[in-house]
Short mmCIF file of C-alpha atoms and ligand atoms in Angstrom, two decimals:
data_model
loop_
_atom_site.label_atom_id
_atom_site.label_comp_id
_atom_site.label_asym_id
_atom_site.label_seq_id
_atom_site.Cartn_x
_atom_site.Cartn_y
_atom_site.Cartn_z
CA MET A 1 18.32 -29.66 11.09
CA GLN A 2 17.41 -27.63 14.15
CA ILE A 3 15.68 -29.78 16.71
CA ILE A 4 13.29 -28.08 19.08
CA GLN A 5 12.40 -29.68 22.41
CA ASN A 6 9.69 -29.24 24.97
CA TYR A 7 10.50 -27.32 28.15
CA ILE A 8 8.88 -29.14 31.05
CA ASN A 9 9.82 -28.97 34.72
CA ASN A 10 12.91 -26.96 33.79
CA GLN A 11 14.18 -29.67 31.44
CA LEU A 12 14.45 -29.67 27.67
CA GLN A 13 13.06 -32.99 26.51
CA ASN A 14 11.78 -34.90 23.52
CA PRO A 15 8.04 -35.60 23.20
CA ILE A 16 7.09 -38.72 25.15
CA ASP A 17 5.69 -40.57 22.12
CA ASN A 18 8.51 -39.35 19.88
CA GLN A 19 6.18 -37.74 17.32
CA TRP A 20 7.70 -34.87 15.32
CA ILE A 21 6.60 -32.35 12.74
CA ASP A 22 8.58 -30.40 10.18
CA ASN A 23 9.50 -26.79 10.71
CA TYR A 24 9.72 -24.73 7.51
CA ASN A 25 11.75 -21.72 6.56
CA PRO A 26 9.14 -19.75 4.57
CA SER A 27 11.70 -17.63 2.72
CA LYS A 28 13.08 -20.78 1.09
CA GLY A 29 10.09 -23.09 1.31
CA GLU A 30 12.38 -25.67 2.90
CA VAL A 31 12.23 -27.79 6.03
CA TYR A 32 14.99 -26.70 8.37
CA GLY A 33 14.00 -28.29 11.64
CA LYS A 34 11.85 -30.69 13.61
CA ILE A 35 9.51 -29.84 16.42
CA PRO A 36 7.69 -32.13 18.85
CA ASN A 37 4.09 -32.96 18.16
CA SER A 38 3.23 -33.33 21.83
CA ASN A 39 0.10 -35.06 23.09
CA GLN A 40 -1.89 -35.49 26.30
CA LYS A 41 1.02 -37.30 27.96
CA ASP A 42 3.35 -34.35 27.54
CA VAL A 43 0.65 -31.93 28.66
CA GLU A 44 -0.03 -34.14 31.69
CA GLN A 45 3.64 -34.03 32.63
CA ALA A 46 3.65 -30.25 32.30
CA VAL A 47 0.51 -29.92 34.41
CA LYS A 48 2.05 -32.11 37.13
CA ALA A 49 5.17 -29.94 37.18
CA ALA A 50 3.06 -26.77 37.24
CA LYS A 51 0.89 -28.11 40.05
CA LYS A 52 3.92 -28.84 42.16
CA ALA A 53 5.41 -25.42 41.46
CA PHE A 54 2.23 -23.41 42.08
CA PRO A 55 2.26 -23.26 45.92
CA ILE A 56 5.86 -22.06 45.83
CA TRP A 57 5.57 -19.59 42.95
CA SER A 58 2.28 -18.08 44.08
CA ASN A 59 3.80 -17.45 47.50
CA THR A 60 6.95 -15.74 46.32
CA SER A 61 6.97 -12.03 46.92
CA ILE A 62 5.93 -9.68 44.13
CA GLU A 63 9.47 -8.30 44.10
CA GLU A 64 10.94 -11.75 43.56
CA ARG A 65 8.62 -12.51 40.66
CA SER A 66 9.23 -9.10 39.20
CA GLU A 67 13.01 -9.48 39.42
CA MET A 68 12.86 -12.90 37.80
CA LEU A 69 10.91 -11.50 34.85
CA ILE A 70 13.34 -8.61 34.50
CA LYS A 71 16.21 -11.09 34.47
CA ILE A 72 14.54 -13.04 31.67
CA ALA A 73 14.00 -9.83 29.69
CA GLN A 74 17.63 -8.85 30.16
CA LEU A 75 18.82 -12.24 28.96
CA ILE A 76 16.74 -11.82 25.79
CA GLU A 77 18.39 -8.42 25.36
CA GLN A 78 21.81 -10.02 25.70
CA ASN A 79 20.90 -12.52 22.98
CA PHE A 80 19.02 -9.97 20.88
CA ASP A 81 20.60 -10.77 17.50
CA GLU A 82 20.02 -14.49 17.86
CA PHE A 83 16.33 -13.88 18.62
CA VAL A 84 15.96 -11.44 15.72
CA LYS A 85 17.53 -13.84 13.24
CA ALA A 86 15.49 -16.77 14.51
CA GLU A 87 12.20 -14.85 14.30
CA SER A 88 12.83 -13.69 10.77
CA GLN A 89 13.94 -17.13 9.61
CA ASP A 90 11.05 -18.95 11.25
CA ASN A 91 8.31 -16.57 10.13
CA GLY A 92 9.58 -15.11 6.85
CA LYS A 93 9.26 -11.53 8.12
CA PRO A 94 11.87 -8.90 7.21
CA ILE A 95 14.77 -8.99 9.64
CA THR A 96 14.38 -5.23 10.10
CA LEU A 97 10.85 -5.78 11.42
CA ALA A 98 11.98 -8.43 13.90
CA GLN A 99 14.73 -6.02 14.95
CA LYS A 100 12.53 -2.95 15.33
CA VAL A 101 9.25 -4.47 16.46
CA ASP A 102 9.02 -8.15 17.40
CA ILE A 103 11.92 -8.68 19.74
CA PRO A 104 11.97 -5.21 21.34
CA ARG A 105 8.26 -5.57 22.02
CA ALA A 106 8.72 -9.06 23.51
CA ILE A 107 11.29 -7.58 25.89
CA SER A 108 8.97 -4.65 26.70
CA ASN A 109 6.08 -7.01 27.40
CA ILE A 110 8.07 -8.86 30.03
CA LYS A 111 9.49 -5.71 31.60
CA PHE A 112 6.09 -4.02 31.53
CA PHE A 113 4.34 -6.79 33.49
CA ALA A 114 7.33 -7.14 35.83
CA LYS A 115 6.69 -3.51 36.78
CA ALA A 116 2.89 -3.56 36.50
CA ILE A 117 2.57 -6.27 39.14
CA THR A 118 4.33 -4.05 41.67
CA GLN A 119 1.61 -1.41 41.14
CA TYR A 120 -1.35 -3.76 40.91
CA ASN A 121 -3.93 -3.19 43.61
CA SER A 122 -7.43 -4.13 44.52
CA LYS A 123 -10.50 -2.26 45.66
CA SER A 124 -12.20 -1.77 48.99
CA HIS A 125 -15.76 -0.57 49.64
CA GLU A 126 -16.77 0.85 52.95
CA SER A 127 -20.44 0.99 53.99
CA VAL A 128 -20.64 3.09 57.09
CA HIS A 129 -24.39 2.56 57.52
CA THR A 130 -23.90 -1.21 57.94
CA ASN A 131 -20.58 -0.94 59.75
CA SER A 132 -18.91 -3.09 57.20
CA ILE A 133 -16.03 -3.05 54.85
CA ASN A 134 -15.60 -5.10 51.72
CA TYR A 135 -12.26 -5.64 50.13
CA THR A 136 -11.19 -7.68 47.15
CA LEU A 137 -8.35 -10.14 47.15
CA ARG A 138 -6.80 -10.93 43.79
CA LYS A 139 -5.48 -14.49 43.83
CA PRO A 140 -3.58 -16.23 41.04
CA ILE A 141 -5.80 -18.75 39.31
CA GLY A 142 -3.44 -21.72 39.45
CA ILE A 143 -2.38 -23.38 36.22
CA VAL A 144 -3.21 -21.43 33.10
CA GLY A 145 -2.85 -22.19 29.40
CA CYS A 146 -1.45 -19.72 26.87
CA ILE A 147 -1.80 -20.45 23.16
CA SER A 148 -0.33 -18.05 20.62
CA PRO A 149 -0.24 -17.65 16.82
CA TRP A 150 2.46 -17.33 14.18
CA ASN A 151 2.22 -13.75 12.96
CA LEU A 152 4.05 -12.06 15.84
CA PRO A 153 5.48 -15.15 17.52
CA LEU A 154 7.51 -14.06 20.56
CA TYR A 155 5.67 -10.74 20.81
CA LEU A 156 2.30 -12.44 21.38
CA PHE A 157 3.72 -15.37 23.35
CA THR A 158 5.27 -13.03 25.93
CA TRP A 159 2.17 -10.81 25.90
CA LYS A 160 0.38 -13.75 27.54
CA ILE A 161 2.94 -15.54 29.66
CA ALA A 162 4.38 -12.38 31.25
CA PRO A 163 1.16 -11.24 33.00
CA ALA A 164 0.28 -14.85 33.85
CA LEU A 165 3.61 -15.40 35.59
CA ALA A 166 3.70 -11.94 37.18
CA ALA A 167 0.32 -12.62 38.79
CA GLY A 168 1.68 -15.81 40.37
CA ASN A 169 0.27 -18.47 38.08
CA CYS A 170 2.09 -21.46 36.66
CA VAL A 171 1.82 -21.74 32.91
CA VAL A 172 1.50 -24.39 30.25
CA ALA A 173 2.14 -22.56 27.01
CA LYS A 174 2.08 -23.50 23.36
CA PRO A 175 3.50 -21.30 20.60
CA SER A 176 2.27 -21.81 17.06
CA GLU A 177 3.69 -24.93 15.47
CA VAL A 178 4.40 -22.78 12.42
CA THR A 179 6.80 -20.48 14.32
CA PRO A 180 8.11 -22.28 17.42
CA MET A 181 11.74 -21.18 17.36
CA THR A 182 11.84 -18.06 19.55
CA ALA A 183 9.67 -19.71 22.23
CA TYR A 184 12.24 -22.52 22.26
CA LEU A 185 15.06 -19.99 22.65
CA LEU A 186 13.07 -18.45 25.49
CA SER A 187 12.93 -21.80 27.27
CA LYS A 188 16.74 -21.90 27.26
CA ILE A 189 16.77 -18.37 28.68
CA CYS A 190 14.40 -19.42 31.47
CA ILE A 191 16.79 -22.23 32.44
CA GLU A 192 19.68 -19.78 32.46
CA ALA A 193 17.69 -17.27 34.52
CA GLY A 194 16.94 -19.93 37.14
CA LEU A 195 13.15 -19.79 36.83
CA PRO A 196 11.97 -22.43 39.33
CA ALA A 197 11.04 -25.79 37.81
CA GLY A 198 7.46 -26.15 36.58
CA VAL A 199 6.57 -22.44 36.75
CA LEU A 200 6.61 -22.14 32.96
CA ASN A 201 6.28 -25.11 30.64
CA ILE A 202 6.52 -24.64 26.89
CA ILE A 203 5.06 -27.44 24.84
CA HIS A 204 5.23 -27.68 21.09
CA GLY A 205 2.89 -29.28 18.61
CA LEU A 206 -0.16 -28.99 16.41
CA GLY A 207 -3.29 -27.18 17.46
CA GLN A 208 -5.53 -30.22 17.22
CA THR A 209 -3.17 -32.38 19.30
CA THR A 210 -1.15 -30.26 21.74
CA GLY A 211 -3.43 -27.22 21.78
CA GLN A 212 -6.52 -29.36 22.17
CA ALA A 213 -4.91 -31.30 25.05
CA ILE A 214 -4.18 -28.02 26.86
CA VAL A 215 -7.72 -26.72 26.40
CA GLU A 216 -9.23 -30.05 27.49
CA HIS A 217 -7.10 -30.50 30.58
CA PRO A 218 -9.39 -30.14 33.61
CA GLN A 219 -6.68 -28.68 35.85
CA ILE A 220 -5.87 -25.85 33.48
CA LYS A 221 -8.34 -23.28 34.72
CA ALA A 222 -7.94 -20.45 32.26
CA ILE A 223 -7.02 -20.19 28.59
CA SER A 224 -5.58 -17.13 26.94
CA PHE A 225 -5.70 -17.59 23.18
CA THR A 226 -4.81 -15.50 20.15
CA GLY A 227 -5.53 -16.88 16.71
CA GLY A 228 -8.22 -17.40 14.13
CA THR A 229 -11.90 -16.80 14.90
CA LYS A 230 -12.81 -20.35 13.91
CA THR A 231 -10.25 -21.81 16.31
CA GLY A 232 -11.45 -19.44 19.03
CA GLU A 233 -14.99 -20.68 18.53
CA HIS A 234 -13.82 -24.28 18.85
CA ILE A 235 -11.81 -23.50 21.99
CA ALA A 236 -14.79 -21.72 23.55
CA ARG A 237 -17.00 -24.73 22.87
CA THR A 238 -14.47 -27.13 24.40
CA ALA A 239 -13.76 -24.99 27.46
CA ALA A 240 -17.32 -23.86 28.27
CA PRO A 241 -18.55 -27.07 29.97
CA MET A 242 -15.53 -26.89 32.28
CA PHE A 243 -16.28 -23.21 33.08
CA LYS A 244 -12.78 -22.14 32.22
CA LYS A 245 -11.94 -18.49 32.18
CA LEU A 246 -11.33 -17.46 28.58
CA SER A 247 -9.56 -14.60 26.88
CA LEU A 248 -9.89 -14.78 23.11
CA GLU A 249 -8.13 -12.41 20.74
CA LEU A 250 -9.38 -13.34 17.29
CA GLY A 251 -9.49 -12.04 13.74
CA GLY A 252 -10.14 -8.60 12.37
CA LYS A 253 -11.26 -6.87 9.19
CA ASN A 254 -10.36 -3.38 10.16
CA PRO A 255 -11.63 -0.26 8.42
CA ASN A 256 -9.34 2.63 7.56
CA LEU A 257 -11.44 5.78 7.06
CA ILE A 258 -9.68 8.53 5.17
CA PHE A 259 -11.24 12.00 5.06
CA ALA A 260 -10.22 14.82 2.72
CA ASP A 261 -9.25 17.07 5.65
CA CYS A 262 -6.48 14.75 6.89
CA ASP A 263 -2.74 15.29 6.86
CA TYR A 264 -2.39 13.65 3.47
CA GLU A 265 1.33 12.79 3.42
CA LYS A 266 1.32 11.33 6.91
CA MET A 267 -1.84 9.36 6.10
CA LEU A 268 -0.30 7.97 2.93
CA SER A 269 2.88 6.69 4.51
CA VAL A 270 1.13 5.24 7.59
CA THR A 271 -1.57 3.65 5.42
CA LEU A 272 1.15 1.89 3.46
CA LYS A 273 2.33 0.38 6.76
CA SER A 274 -1.11 -0.43 8.08
CA SER A 275 -1.78 -2.26 4.83
CA PHE A 276 1.39 -4.26 4.32
CA ALA A 277 3.47 -4.43 7.52
CA ASN A 278 4.44 -8.02 8.29
CA GLN A 279 3.02 -8.98 4.86
CA GLY A 280 -0.38 -7.83 6.10
CA GLN A 281 -0.36 -10.59 8.68
CA ILE A 282 -1.27 -8.47 11.70
CA CYS A 283 -4.76 -8.71 13.12
CA LEU A 284 -4.70 -4.88 13.36
CA CYS A 285 -3.89 -4.19 9.71
CA GLY A 286 -6.35 -1.82 8.07
CA SER A 287 -7.49 -4.08 5.27
CA ARG A 288 -10.60 -2.13 4.15
CA ILE A 289 -9.67 1.35 3.03
CA PHE A 290 -12.54 3.80 2.58
CA VAL A 291 -11.63 7.17 1.05
CA GLU A 292 -13.71 10.34 0.82
CA GLU A 293 -14.82 10.81 -2.77
CA SER A 294 -13.14 14.19 -3.32
CA ILE A 295 -9.64 12.74 -2.79
CA TYR A 296 -10.31 9.20 -3.98
CA GLU A 297 -8.67 9.46 -7.42
CA LYS A 298 -5.60 11.20 -6.03
CA PHE A 299 -5.28 8.65 -3.25
CA LYS A 300 -5.70 5.81 -5.68
CA THR A 301 -2.89 7.07 -7.93
CA ASP A 302 -0.49 7.84 -5.08
CA PHE A 303 -1.20 4.71 -3.10
CA ILE A 304 -0.72 2.45 -6.10
CA GLU A 305 2.52 4.20 -6.98
CA ARG A 306 3.85 3.78 -3.43
CA THR A 307 2.67 0.17 -3.25
CA LYS A 308 4.48 -0.71 -6.47
CA LYS A 309 7.72 0.63 -5.03
CA LEU A 310 7.67 -1.77 -2.09
CA LYS A 311 10.35 -4.42 -2.37
CA VAL A 312 9.39 -8.05 -1.91
CA GLY A 313 12.43 -10.16 -1.19
CA ASN A 314 14.77 -12.09 1.03
CA PRO A 315 13.78 -11.29 4.63
CA ALA A 316 17.45 -11.18 5.64
CA ASP A 317 18.07 -8.30 3.24
CA GLU A 318 17.84 -4.96 5.04
CA ASN A 319 16.15 -3.31 2.03
CA THR A 320 13.27 -5.75 1.94
CA ASN A 321 9.84 -4.29 2.72
CA LEU A 322 7.84 -7.51 2.45
CA GLY A 323 9.29 -10.93 3.20
CA ALA A 324 7.60 -14.28 2.70
CA LEU A 325 4.15 -15.28 3.88
CA VAL A 326 4.28 -17.73 6.74
CA SER A 327 3.44 -20.99 4.97
CA GLN A 328 2.46 -22.55 1.66
CA GLN A 329 -1.01 -23.19 3.04
CA HIS A 330 -1.44 -19.56 4.02
CA LEU A 331 -0.08 -18.31 0.70
CA ASP A 332 -2.62 -20.52 -1.09
CA LYS A 333 -5.45 -19.12 1.03
CA VAL A 334 -4.50 -15.49 0.39
CA TYR A 335 -3.86 -16.07 -3.31
CA GLU A 336 -7.27 -17.67 -3.74
CA TYR A 337 -8.92 -14.44 -2.57
CA ILE A 338 -6.97 -12.52 -5.21
CA GLN A 339 -7.90 -14.97 -7.93
CA ASN A 340 -11.56 -14.70 -6.98
CA ALA A 341 -11.53 -10.90 -7.10
CA PRO A 342 -12.84 -10.57 -10.68
CA ASN A 343 -15.85 -12.73 -9.74
CA GLN A 344 -16.78 -10.10 -7.16
CA ASN A 345 -16.78 -7.16 -9.54
CA ALA A 346 -13.48 -6.13 -8.05
CA LYS A 347 -10.46 -4.82 -9.92
CA ILE A 348 -6.84 -5.54 -9.08
CA LEU A 349 -5.05 -2.20 -9.25
CA ALA A 350 -1.61 -3.26 -8.02
CA GLY A 351 0.14 -6.57 -7.35
CA GLY A 352 -1.86 -9.75 -7.37
CA ASN A 353 0.96 -12.10 -8.34
CA LYS A 354 3.21 -14.55 -6.60
CA VAL A 355 6.85 -13.49 -6.67
CA LYS A 356 9.91 -15.59 -7.49
CA VAL A 357 12.81 -14.19 -5.52
CA ALA A 358 16.20 -15.01 -7.05
CA GLY A 359 17.94 -17.70 -5.01
CA PHE A 360 14.73 -18.30 -3.01
CA GLU A 361 12.51 -19.67 -5.75
CA ASN A 362 10.48 -21.93 -3.46
CA GLY A 363 9.69 -19.21 -0.91
CA TYR A 364 6.13 -18.04 -0.26
CA TYR A 365 6.22 -14.54 -1.72
CA LEU A 366 3.34 -12.43 -2.85
CA GLU A 367 3.16 -8.91 -4.26
CA PRO A 368 1.48 -6.25 -2.12
CA THR A 369 -1.97 -6.09 -3.65
CA VAL A 370 -4.54 -3.31 -3.92
CA ILE A 371 -8.04 -4.21 -5.05
CA GLU A 372 -10.80 -1.76 -5.88
CA VAL A 373 -14.19 -3.01 -4.75
CA ASN A 374 -17.62 -1.53 -5.36
CA SER A 375 -19.43 -3.02 -2.40
CA ASN A 376 -18.56 -3.55 1.22
CA ARG A 377 -20.61 -6.75 1.18
CA CYS A 378 -18.22 -8.73 -1.06
CA ALA A 379 -16.11 -11.53 0.45
CA LEU A 380 -12.97 -9.45 -0.05
CA ASN A 381 -14.39 -6.94 2.42
CA GLN A 382 -16.15 -9.33 4.75
CA GLU A 383 -13.62 -12.13 5.31
CA GLU A 384 -10.25 -11.92 7.00
CA ILE A 385 -7.63 -12.46 4.30
CA PHE A 386 -4.65 -11.83 6.60
CA GLY A 387 -2.14 -11.16 3.85
CA PRO A 388 -0.69 -8.25 1.84
CA VAL A 389 -4.06 -7.49 0.29
CA VAL A 390 -6.18 -4.38 0.86
CA THR A 391 -9.33 -3.13 -0.77
CA ILE A 392 -10.13 0.47 -1.57
CA MET A 393 -13.48 2.11 -2.12
CA PRO A 394 -14.81 5.69 -2.12
CA PHE A 395 -17.51 7.10 0.17
CA LYS A 396 -19.63 10.23 -0.04
CA THR A 397 -20.61 11.01 3.53
CA GLU A 398 -19.37 10.34 7.05
CA LYS A 399 -22.56 8.42 7.72
CA GLU A 400 -21.99 6.12 4.78
CA ALA A 401 -18.34 5.55 5.82
CA LEU A 402 -19.40 4.68 9.35
CA GLU A 403 -22.08 2.28 8.18
CA MET A 404 -19.66 0.41 5.95
CA ALA A 405 -16.99 0.37 8.65
CA ASN A 406 -19.39 -1.29 11.09
CA ASP A 407 -21.02 -3.58 8.56
CA VAL A 408 -18.79 -6.59 9.22
CA ARG A 409 -18.74 -9.43 11.76
CA TYR A 410 -15.42 -8.29 13.23
CA GLY A 411 -14.68 -5.41 15.60
CA LEU A 412 -11.01 -5.32 16.47
CA SER A 413 -9.60 -1.95 15.41
CA ALA A 414 -10.41 1.04 13.22
CA THR A 415 -8.32 3.93 11.94
CA VAL A 416 -9.62 7.40 11.17
CA TRP A 417 -7.74 10.09 9.26
CA THR A 418 -9.19 13.56 9.81
CA SER A 419 -8.32 16.92 11.33
CA ASP A 420 -11.90 17.57 12.44
CA LEU A 421 -12.21 17.18 16.19
CA ASN A 422 -15.98 16.86 16.12
CA ARG A 423 -15.77 14.09 13.55
CA THR A 424 -13.09 12.38 15.64
CA MET A 425 -15.38 12.41 18.66
CA ARG A 426 -18.43 11.22 16.73
CA LEU A 427 -16.64 8.38 15.00
CA SER A 428 -14.66 7.17 17.99
CA ASN A 429 -18.00 6.88 19.81
CA GLU A 430 -19.77 5.06 17.02
CA LEU A 431 -17.17 2.74 15.52
CA GLU A 432 -17.64 -0.85 16.60
CA ALA A 433 -14.05 -1.64 17.46
CA GLY A 434 -12.01 -2.39 20.56
CA ILE A 435 -9.36 0.09 19.47
CA VAL A 436 -9.81 3.29 17.47
CA TRP A 437 -6.71 5.03 16.14
CA VAL A 438 -7.03 8.62 14.99
CA ASN A 439 -4.26 9.94 12.73
CA THR A 440 -2.00 7.07 13.75
CA TRP A 441 -1.81 3.29 13.57
CA LEU A 442 -0.34 0.54 15.77
CA ASN A 443 0.52 3.15 18.30
CA ARG A 444 0.49 1.01 21.42
CA ASP A 445 0.60 1.91 25.08
CA LEU A 446 0.79 -1.34 27.02
CA ARG A 447 -1.39 0.05 29.82
CA THR A 448 -4.46 0.24 27.59
CA PRO A 449 -7.12 -2.46 27.16
CA PHE A 450 -6.39 -4.47 24.05
CA GLY A 451 -8.96 -6.64 22.31
CA GLY A 452 -11.99 -6.72 20.10
CA MET A 453 -15.76 -6.64 20.00
CA LYS A 454 -18.13 -8.83 18.00
CA ASP A 455 -16.40 -11.85 16.44
CA SER A 456 -12.97 -10.40 17.18
CA GLY A 457 -12.97 -11.90 20.61
CA VAL A 458 -13.85 -11.91 24.25
CA GLY A 459 -12.02 -10.04 26.97
CA ARG A 460 -9.17 -7.56 27.01
CA GLU A 461 -5.44 -7.96 27.42
CA GLY A 462 -2.86 -5.38 28.43
CA GLY A 463 -2.24 -3.40 31.60
CA PHE A 464 -4.30 -4.30 34.63
CA ASP A 465 -6.89 -5.97 32.37
CA ALA A 466 -4.40 -8.79 31.79
CA LEU A 467 -3.64 -9.04 35.50
CA ASN A 468 -7.38 -9.08 36.21
CA PHE A 469 -7.78 -11.94 33.76
CA PHE A 470 -5.00 -13.96 35.33
CA THR A 471 -6.33 -13.52 38.87
CA GLU A 472 -9.48 -14.62 40.63
CA PRO A 473 -11.20 -11.86 42.61
CA LYS A 474 -12.39 -12.79 46.05
CA ASN A 475 -14.59 -10.42 47.98
CA VAL A 476 -14.17 -10.33 51.77
CA CYS A 477 -16.84 -8.60 53.82
CA ILE A 478 -16.15 -7.74 57.47
CA GLN A 479 -18.62 -6.21 59.88
CA TYR A 480 -17.35 -4.37 62.91
CA ASP A 481 -19.01 -3.14 66.10
O1 LIG B 501 -4.53 -20.03 13.18
P1 LIG B 501 -4.96 -20.89 14.40
P2 LIG B 501 -4.26 -20.50 11.69
C1 LIG B 501 -6.37 -15.80 11.47
C2 LIG B 501 -5.99 -15.57 10.02
C3 LIG B 501 -5.57 -16.91 9.58
C4 LIG B 501 -6.56 -17.78 10.31
C5 LIG B 501 -6.14 -19.19 10.50
O2 LIG B 501 -7.12 -15.17 9.30
O3 LIG B 501 -5.66 -17.08 8.19
O4 LIG B 501 -6.68 -17.16 11.56
O5 LIG B 501 -4.80 -19.22 10.94
C6 LIG B 501 -3.55 -23.25 17.94
N1 LIG B 501 -7.07 -26.13 20.31
N2 LIG B 501 -5.31 -15.47 12.42
O6 LIG B 501 -5.10 -21.65 11.32
O7 LIG B 501 -5.16 -22.32 14.01
C7 LIG B 501 -2.47 -23.28 16.89
O8 LIG B 501 -1.67 -24.41 17.05
C8 LIG B 501 -6.12 -25.35 20.81
C9 LIG B 501 -5.50 -14.26 13.17
O9 LIG B 501 -2.82 -20.63 11.51
O10 LIG B 501 -6.05 -20.20 15.08
C10 LIG B 501 -1.77 -21.97 17.16
O11 LIG B 501 -0.89 -22.11 18.26
N3 LIG B 501 -5.27 -24.64 20.06
C11 LIG B 501 -4.63 -14.23 14.36
C12 LIG B 501 -2.92 -21.05 17.53
O12 LIG B 501 -4.00 -21.91 17.88
C13 LIG B 501 -5.39 -24.71 18.74
C14 LIG B 501 -3.25 -14.72 14.18
C15 LIG B 501 -3.39 -20.13 16.42
O13 LIG B 501 -3.62 -20.87 15.27
C16 LIG B 501 -6.38 -25.52 18.15
C17 LIG B 501 -3.21 -15.94 13.42
C18 LIG B 501 -7.24 -26.25 19.00
N4 LIG B 501 -8.18 -27.04 18.52
C19 LIG B 501 -4.22 -16.24 12.55
N5 LIG B 501 -6.27 -25.38 16.80
C20 LIG B 501 -4.68 -12.96 15.17
N6 LIG B 501 -5.80 -12.70 15.85
O14 LIG B 501 -3.71 -12.22 15.24
C21 LIG B 501 -5.25 -24.54 16.56
N7 LIG B 501 -4.70 -24.14 17.74
#
C-alpha cells in the first residue's frame, strides 16, 4: 500500500480527521494505495500557512523565485524515471506517453514560467495633453487555489502552480483524487528544493469535500480549474458571490475537418493520434471527424485498418498504444455511449468492445472505436465522451463542414487538414474554437493563449495570459507640472 500525505507548511502529514480514500491502479483494477480525503480543517491549515508565507514569498526577487522553480524542475529531471512510472501506474496511460509527453511537459511548464516571469512587464500610457502618465503595477493576488484533473496529472498540475508561484502567489492546490501520485512526489521534491514553508500546499481528496472547501474558502482569492464542464459550472456558481477570479478550462468536442487536398499520409497518422492518444482522454482530442465526400470511402478504409492495428495492453509494455482508461466509473460512462450508438442510427466500424488483457483481467481496457454517424446532432457528436471513441461523417462543401464544426456547445480546439491557404484563412477565422490547428495537432508553444470559447471555459492560460491571471493589475496615474 502506498500512502499519500498532504503537503502543508512544508510538512507531509495525514489528514486531520484521518479520512482516507482508495487509490486504484487502472491497469489492474486494484487498490494500491490510500490518499487523504481532506476537509475544511486541512484546507484551513493550508490557508494559514499560505497567509503567513505570502508577505515573504511575494517580496522575494523575481530571480530568487525563478531559481527556485528551476531547482524544482531539475529535481524532477533527476527523478525522471520514478515520475514516469508513477504517472503511468496511477493513470493507466502507456509508459511511453508519460516518458515522451507528461513528465517532460511538466518539467517544461515549470522552466517556462521560471523564465517567463523574468520577462514579464506591464504597460504605461502617457497623455501629454494632460501632463500625466499612467502605469500598471502587476501584484500577486495572494492565496490562490489550483484544481487539476486526472487525464494529464502532473502536466496540468504544474501548468497551474508554476505561473501562480512565479507571479509571487502562495498556492493551495489539489490534484485529482483519481491520480494523486505525481503531485505527492512533487511535494517531496519541494521539500528537497527548500521551497519556503507555506508557499505551496498540496492537499488531497475528493472534489466535493477537498475541492469544494478550497473553492469556498473566503481567503482564496482566485481559482484556476481544469476539469469537466459540469464541475466548472458548479465552481463558478460557488465562487461568484465571493467575486473570485476564475480561470476555467473545461470540456471539448473538437472537430477534425479533413479536405481532399490535404497531405493524406500525414493527416492519417496524426488523426490516429488526435483520436486515440492517452486513450482519447485529452480535452483537445479531435473526436468528431468530418471528411470531404470525395475521399471519405478511402479514409474510412484506411483509418479503420490503422485503428485495428493499435495495441491495447499493459501500460508498462513499450509496445502498447492504448493503456487502461482511468477508472471503472469512466470506463462505464464511455462504454455506455458505444452501447447506445445503434439507437442513434450510428454504426460501429471498428472496436466497441472492452478488452481483457492477459494477466490484467480486471483492468479498464477498451478497444479504440470508430463510429459512423449520419447527423452531427446525435449525442455521440454533441456530448463529450472523453475516451477512445471517435465519430466519422462525410461532408460535401466547406460551408457544411464549418456549420457542423460550430454546431456544438463546446469551443476548445479544431483541426483543419488542407493545402489551400485561402481555405485555411477562412476557416481559422470562422471556427468557434480557442485553438485552431492547421495540418498539425497538439503542437503547443507555451507562449500562446490556451483555452476555449463557449462551454469550454472562461479565460486563457499559457504565456503572459497565465501571469496576467495570477496577478492583480493596479493602475497608477501621476500628473506632473
Ligand atoms: O472531472 P471533474 P471528472 C471531463 C470528461 C469527464 C468529465 C467528468 O468529459 O468525463 O469531465 O470527469 C475536482 N469543487 N473532463 O468527474 O470532477 C476533482 O476532484 C472543486 C475534461 O473526473 O471535473 C478534480 O480534481 N473541485 C477535463 C477536478 O475537479 C471539484 C479533464 C476535475 O474533476 C469539485 C477531466 C467541486 N465541487 C475531465 N468536484 C479537461 N478539460 O481536460 C470535482 N472537483
